[in-house]
Amino acid sequence: MNPFDFYDAGYAAGLEGNDACPHLPFTFQWMWWQAGQFVGHHTLCTQLEAIAAFFPQD
């Protein structure tokens, strides 16, 4: 498989809020999945913060 397949899977999981990696720790697949999940998770958080800005809480 292409490394970006693992990255894309991790990115999609990060957007869903899933942090359960299906790969063995410290393997090639795990590293690419974790990188994608990190970026996907931070993308999700950034989007949620942008939405929350429209609904300020006092």
PDB file of N, CA, C and O in Angstrom:
ATOM      1  N   MET A   1       0.827  -1.187   0.000  1.00  0.00           N
ATOM      2  CA  MET A   1       0.000   0.000   0.000  1.00  0.00           C
ATOM      3  C   MET A   1       0.873   1.253   0.000  1.00  0.00           C
ATOM      4  O   MET A   1       1.974   1.257   0.521  1.00  0.00           O
ATOM      5  N   ASN A   2       0.319   2.280  -0.532  1.00  0.00           N
ATOM      6  CA  ASN A   2       0.956   3.586  -0.564  1.00  0.00           C
ATOM      7  C   ASN A   2       0.906   4.196   0.842  1.00  0.00           C
ATOM      8  O   ASN A   2      -0.108   4.096   1.528  1.00  0.00           O
ATOM      9  N   PRO A   3       1.971   4.845   1.304  1.00  0.00           N
ATOM     10  CA  PRO A   3       1.936   5.473   2.636  1.00  0.00           C
ATOM     11  C   PRO A   3       0.792   6.464   2.801  1.00  0.00           C
ATOM     12  O   PRO A   3       0.249   6.619   3.893  1.00  0.00           O
ATOM     13  N   PHE A   4       0.419   7.105   1.712  1.00  0.00           N
ATOM     14  CA  PHE A   4      -0.655   8.088   1.809  1.00  0.00           C
ATOM     15  C   PHE A   4      -2.020   7.439   2.026  1.00  0.00           C
ATOM     16  O   PHE A   4      -2.943   8.102   2.487  1.00  0.00           O
ATOM     17  N   ASP A   5      -2.148   6.156   1.727  1.00  0.00           N
ATOM     18  CA  ASP A   5      -3.382   5.452   2.060  1.00  0.00           C
ATOM     19  C   ASP A   5      -3.555   5.385   3.578  1.00  0.00           C
ATOM     20  O   ASP A   5      -4.652   5.577   4.100  1.00  0.00           O
ATOM     21  N   PHE A   6      -2.464   5.114   4.285  1.00  0.00           N
ATOM     22  CA  PHE A   6      -2.516   5.079   5.748  1.00  0.00           C
ATOM     23  C   PHE A   6      -2.751   6.483   6.298  1.00  0.00           C
ATOM     24  O   PHE A   6      -3.511   6.669   7.248  1.00  0.00           O
ATOM     25  N   TYR A   7      -2.092   7.465   5.695  1.00  0.00           N
ATOM     26  CA  TYR A   7      -2.271   8.859   6.110  1.00  0.00           C
ATOM     27  C   TYR A   7      -3.729   9.275   5.922  1.00  0.00           C
ATOM     28  O   TYR A   7      -4.335   9.859   6.817  1.00  0.00           O
ATOM     29  N   ASP A   8      -4.300   8.974   4.759  1.00  0.00           N
ATOM     30  CA  ASP A   8      -5.689   9.345   4.473  1.00  0.00           C
ATOM     31  C   ASP A   8      -6.655   8.662   5.435  1.00  0.00           C
ATOM     32  O   ASP A   8      -7.634   9.274   5.873  1.00  0.00           O
ATOM     33  N   ALA A   9      -6.384   7.405   5.762  1.00  0.00           N
ATOM     34  CA  ALA A   9      -7.242   6.695   6.717  1.00  0.00           C
ATOM     35  C   ALA A   9      -7.167   7.345   8.088  1.00  0.00           C
ATOM     36  O   ALA A   9      -8.190   7.511   8.777  1.00  0.00           O
ATOM     37  N   GLY A  10      -5.963   7.725   8.499  1.00  0.00           N
ATOM     38  CA  GLY A  10      -5.805   8.413   9.776  1.00  0.00           C
ATOM     39  C   GLY A  10      -6.459   9.785   9.774  1.00  0.00           C
ATOM     40  O   GLY A  10      -7.074  10.199  10.757  1.00  0.00           O
ATOM     41  N   TYR A  11      -6.338  10.495   8.655  1.00  0.00           N
ATOM     42  CA  TYR A  11      -6.962  11.818   8.531  1.00  0.00           C
ATOM     43  C   TYR A  11      -8.484  11.699   8.662  1.00  0.00           C
ATOM     44  O   TYR A  11      -9.105  12.472   9.401  1.00  0.00           O
ATOM     45  N   ALA A  12      -9.059  10.732   7.969  1.00  0.00           N
ATOM     46  CA  ALA A  12     -10.512  10.530   8.053  1.00  0.00           C
ATOM     47  C   ALA A  12     -10.929  10.169   9.478  1.00  0.00           C
ATOM     48  O   ALA A  12     -11.950  10.648   9.977  1.00  0.00           O
ATOM     49  N   ALA A  13     -10.139   9.340  10.139  1.00  0.00           N
ATOM     50  CA  ALA A  13     -10.441   8.981  11.522  1.00  0.00           C
ATOM     51  C   ALA A  13     -10.359  10.208  12.425  1.00  0.00           C
ATOM     52  O   ALA A  13     -11.183  10.382  13.330  1.00  0.00           O
ATOM     53  N   GLY A  14      -9.373  11.064  12.186  1.00  0.00           N
ATOM     54  CA  GLY A  14      -9.241  12.283  12.978  1.00  0.00           C
ATOM     55  C   GLY A  14     -10.429  13.213  12.809  1.00  0.00           C
ATOM     56  O   GLY A  14     -10.878  13.838  13.766  1.00  0.00           O
ATOM     57  N   LEU A  15     -10.950  13.284  11.593  1.00  0.00           N
ATOM     58  CA  LEU A  15     -12.137  14.124  11.352  1.00  0.00           C
ATOM     59  C   LEU A  15     -13.365  13.567  12.054  1.00  0.00           C
ATOM     60  O   LEU A  15     -14.285  14.318  12.387  1.00  0.00           O
ATOM     61  N   GLU A  16     -13.377  12.257  12.282  1.00  0.00           N
ATOM     62  CA  GLU A  16     -14.499  11.623  12.980  1.00  0.00           C
ATOM     63  C   GLU A  16     -14.301  11.604  14.492  1.00  0.00           C
ATOM     64  O   GLU A  16     -15.188  11.173  15.229  1.00  0.00           O
ATOM     65  N   GLY A  17     -13.127  12.026  14.946  1.00  0.00           N
ATOM     66  CA  GLY A  17     -12.842  12.003  16.371  1.00  0.00           C
ATOM     67  C   GLY A  17     -12.387  10.648  16.868  1.00  0.00           C
ATOM     68  O   GLY A  17     -12.391  10.383  18.066  1.00  0.00           O
ATOM     69  N   ASN A  18     -11.987   9.773  15.979  1.00  0.00           N
ATOM     70  CA  ASN A  18     -11.548   8.426  16.337  1.00  0.00           C
ATOM     71  C   ASN A  18     -10.034   8.418  16.524  1.00  0.00           C
ATOM     72  O   ASN A  18      -9.293   8.834  15.650  1.00  0.00           O
ATOM     73  N   ASP A  19      -9.574   7.920  17.664  1.00  0.00           N
ATOM     74  CA  ASP A  19      -8.126   7.852  17.888  1.00  0.00           C
ATOM     75  C   ASP A  19      -7.629   6.425  18.096  1.00  0.00           C
ATOM     76  O   ASP A  19      -6.522   6.212  18.572  1.00  0.00           O
ATOM     77  N   ALA A  20      -8.436   5.439  17.739  1.00  0.00           N
ATOM     78  CA  ALA A  20      -8.056   4.028  17.873  1.00  0.00           C
ATOM     79  C   ALA A  20      -7.347   3.572  16.600  1.00  0.00           C
ATOM     80  O   ALA A  20      -7.973   3.270  15.593  1.00  0.00           O
ATOM     81  N   CYS A  21      -6.028   3.537  16.646  1.00  0.00           N
ATOM     82  CA  CYS A  21      -5.231   3.153  15.480  1.00  0.00           C
ATOM     83  C   CYS A  21      -5.288   1.638  15.270  1.00  0.00           C
ATOM     84  O   CYS A  21      -5.047   0.867  16.199  1.00  0.00           O
ATOM     85  N   PRO A  22      -5.593   1.185  14.048  1.00  0.00           N
ATOM     86  CA  PRO A  22      -5.700  -0.251  13.786  1.00  0.00           C
ATOM     87  C   PRO A  22      -4.356  -0.937  13.524  1.00  0.00           C
ATOM     88  O   PRO A  22      -4.329  -2.133  13.290  1.00  0.00           O
ATOM     89  N   HIS A  23      -3.255  -0.203  13.593  1.00  0.00           N
ATOM     90  CA  HIS A  23      -1.946  -0.764  13.250  1.00  0.00           C
ATOM     91  C   HIS A  23      -1.087  -0.968  14.498  1.00  0.00           C
ATOM     92  O   HIS A  23      -1.285  -0.312  15.521  1.00  0.00           O
ATOM     93  N   LEU A  24      -0.131  -1.873  14.397  1.00  0.00           N
ATOM     94  CA  LEU A  24       0.777  -2.133  15.504  1.00  0.00           C
ATOM     95  C   LEU A  24       1.633  -0.896  15.780  1.00  0.00           C
ATOM     96  O   LEU A  24       2.075  -0.225  14.842  1.00  0.00           O
ATOM     97  N   PRO A  25       1.865  -0.597  17.062  1.00  0.00           N
ATOM     98  CA  PRO A  25       2.648   0.593  17.399  1.00  0.00           C
ATOM     99  C   PRO A  25       4.060   0.562  16.816  1.00  0.00           C
ATOM    100  O   PRO A  25       4.688  -0.490  16.736  1.00  0.00           O
ATOM    101  N   PHE A  26       4.508   1.723  16.427  1.00  0.00           N
ATOM    102  CA  PHE A  26       5.864   1.974  15.948  1.00  0.00           C
ATOM    103  C   PHE A  26       6.213   1.238  14.653  1.00  0.00           C
ATOM    104  O   PHE A  26       7.368   0.968  14.390  1.00  0.00           O
ATOM    105  N   THR A  27       5.199   0.942  13.866  1.00  0.00           N
ATOM    106  CA  THR A  27       5.437   0.381  12.535  1.00  0.00           C
ATOM    107  C   THR A  27       5.296   1.498  11.513  1.00  0.00           C
ATOM    108  O   THR A  27       4.825   2.600  11.820  1.00  0.00           O
ATOM    109  N   PHE A  28       5.693   1.221  10.294  1.00  0.00           N
ATOM    110  CA  PHE A  28       5.583   2.173   9.194  1.00  0.00           C
ATOM    111  C   PHE A  28       4.137   2.648   9.032  1.00  0.00           C
ATOM    112  O   PHE A  28       3.866   3.842   8.916  1.00  0.00           O
ATOM    113  N   GLN A  29       3.200   1.685   9.052  1.00  0.00           N
ATOM    114  CA  GLN A  29       1.786   2.035   8.882  1.00  0.00           C
ATOM    115  C   GLN A  29       1.290   2.884  10.045  1.00  0.00           C
ATOM    116  O   GLN A  29       0.523   3.820   9.853  1.00  0.00           O
ATOM    117  N   TRP A  30       1.711   2.556  11.249  1.00  0.00           N
ATOM    118  CA  TRP A  30       1.291   3.279  12.446  1.00  0.00           C
ATOM    119  C   TRP A  30       1.741   4.740  12.383  1.00  0.00           C
ATOM    120  O   TRP A  30       0.972   5.643  12.705  1.00  0.00           O
ATOM    121  N   MET A  31       2.994   4.954  11.960  1.00  0.00           N
ATOM    122  CA  MET A  31       3.517   6.324  11.897  1.00  0.00           C
ATOM    123  C   MET A  31       2.738   7.179  10.903  1.00  0.00           C
ATOM    124  O   MET A  31       2.394   8.322  11.195  1.00  0.00           O
ATOM    125  N   TRP A  32       2.438   6.629   9.731  1.00  0.00           N
ATOM    126  CA  TRP A  32       1.675   7.386   8.736  1.00  0.00           C
ATOM    127  C   TRP A  32       0.247   7.615   9.209  1.00  0.00           C
ATOM    128  O   TRP A  32      -0.324   8.686   9.016  1.00  0.00           O
ATOM    129  N   TRP A  33      -0.367   6.608   9.837  1.00  0.00           N
ATOM    130  CA  TRP A  33      -1.736   6.748  10.327  1.00  0.00           C
ATOM    131  C   TRP A  33      -1.788   7.820  11.410  1.00  0.00           C
ATOM    132  O   TRP A  33      -2.681   8.670  11.422  1.00  0.00           O
ATOM    133  N   GLN A  34      -0.814   7.801  12.337  1.00  0.00           N
ATOM    134  CA  GLN A  34      -0.780   8.788  13.416  1.00  0.00           C
ATOM    135  C   GLN A  34      -0.602  10.205  12.877  1.00  0.00           C
ATOM    136  O   GLN A  34      -1.221  11.149  13.383  1.00  0.00           O
ATOM    137  N   ALA A  35       0.234  10.360  11.859  1.00  0.00           N
ATOM    138  CA  ALA A  35       0.428  11.690  11.257  1.00  0.00           C
ATOM    139  C   ALA A  35      -0.881  12.192  10.659  1.00  0.00           C
ATOM    140  O   ALA A  35      -1.261  13.355  10.850  1.00  0.00           O
ATOM    141  N   GLY A  36      -1.578  11.342   9.932  1.00  0.00           N
ATOM    142  CA  GLY A  36      -2.866  11.733   9.350  1.00  0.00           C
ATOM    143  C   GLY A  36      -3.904  12.034  10.409  1.00  0.00           C
ATOM    144  O   GLY A  36      -4.675  12.995  10.296  1.00  0.00           O
ATOM    145  N   GLN A  37      -3.930  11.219  11.455  1.00  0.00           N
ATOM    146  CA  GLN A  37      -4.901  11.417  12.521  1.00  0.00           C
ATOM    147  C   GLN A  37      -4.644  12.736  13.240  1.00  0.00           C
ATOM    148  O   GLN A  37      -5.570  13.454  13.577  1.00  0.00           O
ATOM    149  N   PHE A  38      -3.384  13.074  13.461  1.00  0.00           N
ATOM    150  CA  PHE A  38      -3.019  14.337  14.101  1.00  0.00           C
ATOM    151  C   PHE A  38      -3.542  15.523  13.296  1.00  0.00           C
ATOM    152  O   PHE A  38      -4.187  16.423  13.839  1.00  0.00           O
ATOM    153  N   VAL A  39      -3.302  15.520  12.008  1.00  0.00           N
ATOM    154  CA  VAL A  39      -3.751  16.623  11.144  1.00  0.00           C
ATOM    155  C   VAL A  39      -5.273  16.650  11.066  1.00  0.00           C
ATOM    156  O   VAL A  39      -5.893  17.715  11.148  1.00  0.00           O
ATOM    157  N   GLY A  40      -5.901  15.483  10.910  1.00  0.00           N
ATOM    158  CA  GLY A  40      -7.362  15.430  10.845  1.00  0.00           C
ATOM    159  C   GLY A  40      -8.009  15.922  12.124  1.00  0.00           C
ATOM    160  O   GLY A  40      -9.001  16.659  12.096  1.00  0.00           O
ATOM    161  N   HIS A  41      -7.444  15.535  13.271  1.00  0.00           N
ATOM    162  CA  HIS A  41      -7.994  15.972  14.552  1.00  0.00           C
ATOM    163  C   HIS A  41      -7.885  17.488  14.708  1.00  0.00           C
ATOM    164  O   HIS A  41      -8.838  18.143  15.132  1.00  0.00           O
ATOM    165  N   HIS A  42      -6.755  18.050  14.342  1.00  0.00           N
ATOM    166  CA  HIS A  42      -6.584  19.497  14.475  1.00  0.00           C
ATOM    167  C   HIS A  42      -7.430  20.265  13.464  1.00  0.00           C
ATOM    168  O   HIS A  42      -7.887  21.370  13.749  1.00  0.00           O
ATOM    169  N   THR A  43      -7.675  19.668  12.307  1.00  0.00           N
ATOM    170  CA  THR A  43      -8.596  20.272  11.341  1.00  0.00           C
ATOM    171  C   THR A  43     -10.005  20.302  11.922  1.00  0.00           C
ATOM    172  O   THR A  43     -10.704  21.315  11.843  1.00  0.00           O
ATOM    173  N   LEU A  44     -10.421  19.199  12.532  1.00  0.00           N
ATOM    174  CA  LEU A  44     -11.740  19.127  13.161  1.00  0.00           C
ATOM    175  C   LEU A  44     -11.865  20.177  14.257  1.00  0.00           C
ATOM    176  O   LEU A  44     -12.861  20.911  14.309  1.00  0.00           O
ATOM    177  N   CYS A  45     -10.865  20.276  15.126  1.00  0.00           N
ATOM    178  CA  CYS A  45     -10.918  21.248  16.226  1.00  0.00           C
ATOM    179  C   CYS A  45     -10.976  22.684  15.706  1.00  0.00           C
ATOM    180  O   CYS A  45     -11.721  23.503  16.244  1.00  0.00           O
ATOM    181  N   THR A  46     -10.219  22.968  14.678  1.00  0.00           N
ATOM    182  CA  THR A  46     -10.221  24.309  14.094  1.00  0.00           C
ATOM    183  C   THR A  46     -11.595  24.652  13.529  1.00  0.00           C
ATOM    184  O   THR A  46     -12.101  25.768  13.707  1.00  0.00           O
ATOM    185  N   GLN A  47     -12.223  23.690  12.872  1.00  0.00           N
ATOM    186  CA  GLN A  47     -13.552  23.923  12.310  1.00  0.00           C
ATOM    187  C   GLN A  47     -14.579  24.135  13.413  1.00  0.00           C
ATOM    188  O   GLN A  47     -15.444  25.011  13.303  1.00  0.00           O
ATOM    189  N   LEU A  48     -14.483  23.347  14.483  1.00  0.00           N
ATOM    190  CA  LEU A  48     -15.426  23.504  15.592  1.00  0.00           C
ATOM    191  C   LEU A  48     -15.237  24.850  16.296  1.00  0.00           C
ATOM    192  O   LEU A  48     -16.211  25.484  16.696  1.00  0.00           O
ATOM    193  N   GLU A  49     -13.986  25.282  16.440  1.00  0.00           N
ATOM    194  CA  GLU A  49     -13.734  26.584  17.053  1.00  0.00           C
ATOM    195  C   GLU A  49     -14.281  27.717  16.186  1.00  0.00           C
ATOM    196  O   GLU A  49     -14.801  28.707  16.704  1.00  0.00           O
ATOM    197  N   ALA A  50     -14.185  27.567  14.876  1.00  0.00           N
ATOM    198  CA  ALA A  50     -14.720  28.590  13.976  1.00  0.00           C
ATOM    199  C   ALA A  50     -16.243  28.660  14.084  1.00  0.00           C
ATOM    200  O   ALA A  50     -16.819  29.752  14.077  1.00  0.00           O
ATOM    201  N   ILE A  51     -16.876  27.515  14.197  1.00  0.00           N
ATOM    202  CA  ILE A  51     -18.339  27.491  14.352  1.00  0.00           C
ATOM    203  C   ILE A  51     -18.727  28.082  15.703  1.00  0.00           C
ATOM    204  O   ILE A  51     -19.682  28.856  15.808  1.00  0.00           O
ATOM    205  N   ALA A  52     -17.979  27.717  16.744  1.00  0.00           N
ATOM    206  CA  ALA A  52     -18.299  28.214  18.088  1.00  0.00           C
ATOM    207  C   ALA A  52     -18.170  29.731  18.175  1.00  0.00           C
ATOM    208  O   ALA A  52     -18.843  30.366  19.003  1.00  0.00           O
ATOM    209  N   ALA A  53     -17.348  30.329  17.336  1.00  0.00           N
ATOM    210  CA  ALA A  53     -17.186  31.775  17.366  1.00  0.00           C
ATOM    211  C   ALA A  53     -18.478  32.498  16.994  1.00  0.00           C
ATOM    212  O   ALA A  53     -18.700  33.637  17.402  1.00  0.00           O
ATOM    213  N   PHE A  54     -19.369  31.833  16.270  1.00  0.00           N
ATOM    214  CA  PHE A  54     -20.647  32.432  15.897  1.00  0.00           C
ATOM    215  C   PHE A  54     -21.660  32.397  17.035  1.00  0.00           C
ATOM    216  O   PHE A  54     -22.705  33.035  16.986  1.00  0.00           O
ATOM    217  N   PHE A  55     -21.366  31.614  18.065  1.00  0.00           N
ATOM    218  CA  PHE A  55     -22.273  31.458  19.193  1.00  0.00           C
ATOM    219  C   PHE A  55     -21.536  31.752  20.503  1.00  0.00           C
ATOM    220  O   PHE A  55     -21.245  30.850  21.281  1.00  0.00           O
ATOM    221  N   PRO A  56     -21.227  33.015  20.762  1.00  0.00           N
ATOM    222  CA  PRO A  56     -20.452  33.354  21.953  1.00  0.00           C
ATOM    223  C   PRO A  56     -21.218  33.022  23.245  1.00  0.00           C
ATOM    224  O   PRO A  56     -22.429  33.157  23.301  1.00  0.00           O
ATOM    225  N   GLN A  57     -20.470  32.572  24.208  1.00  0.00           N
ATOM    226  CA  GLN A  57     -21.029  32.284  25.541  1.00  0.00           C
ATOM    227  C   GLN A  57     -20.545  33.361  26.501  1.00  0.00           C
ATOM    228  O   GLN A  57     -19.374  33.667  26.548  1.00  0.00           O
ATOM    229  N   ASP A  58     -21.455  33.926  27.240  1.00  0.00           N
ATOM    230  CA  ASP A  58     -21.057  34.980  28.190  1.00  0.00           C
ATOM    231  C   ASP A  58     -20.520  34.421  29.463  1.00  0.00           C
ATOM    232  O   ASP A  58     -20.622  33.512  30.015  1.00  0.00           O
TER     233      ASP A  58
END
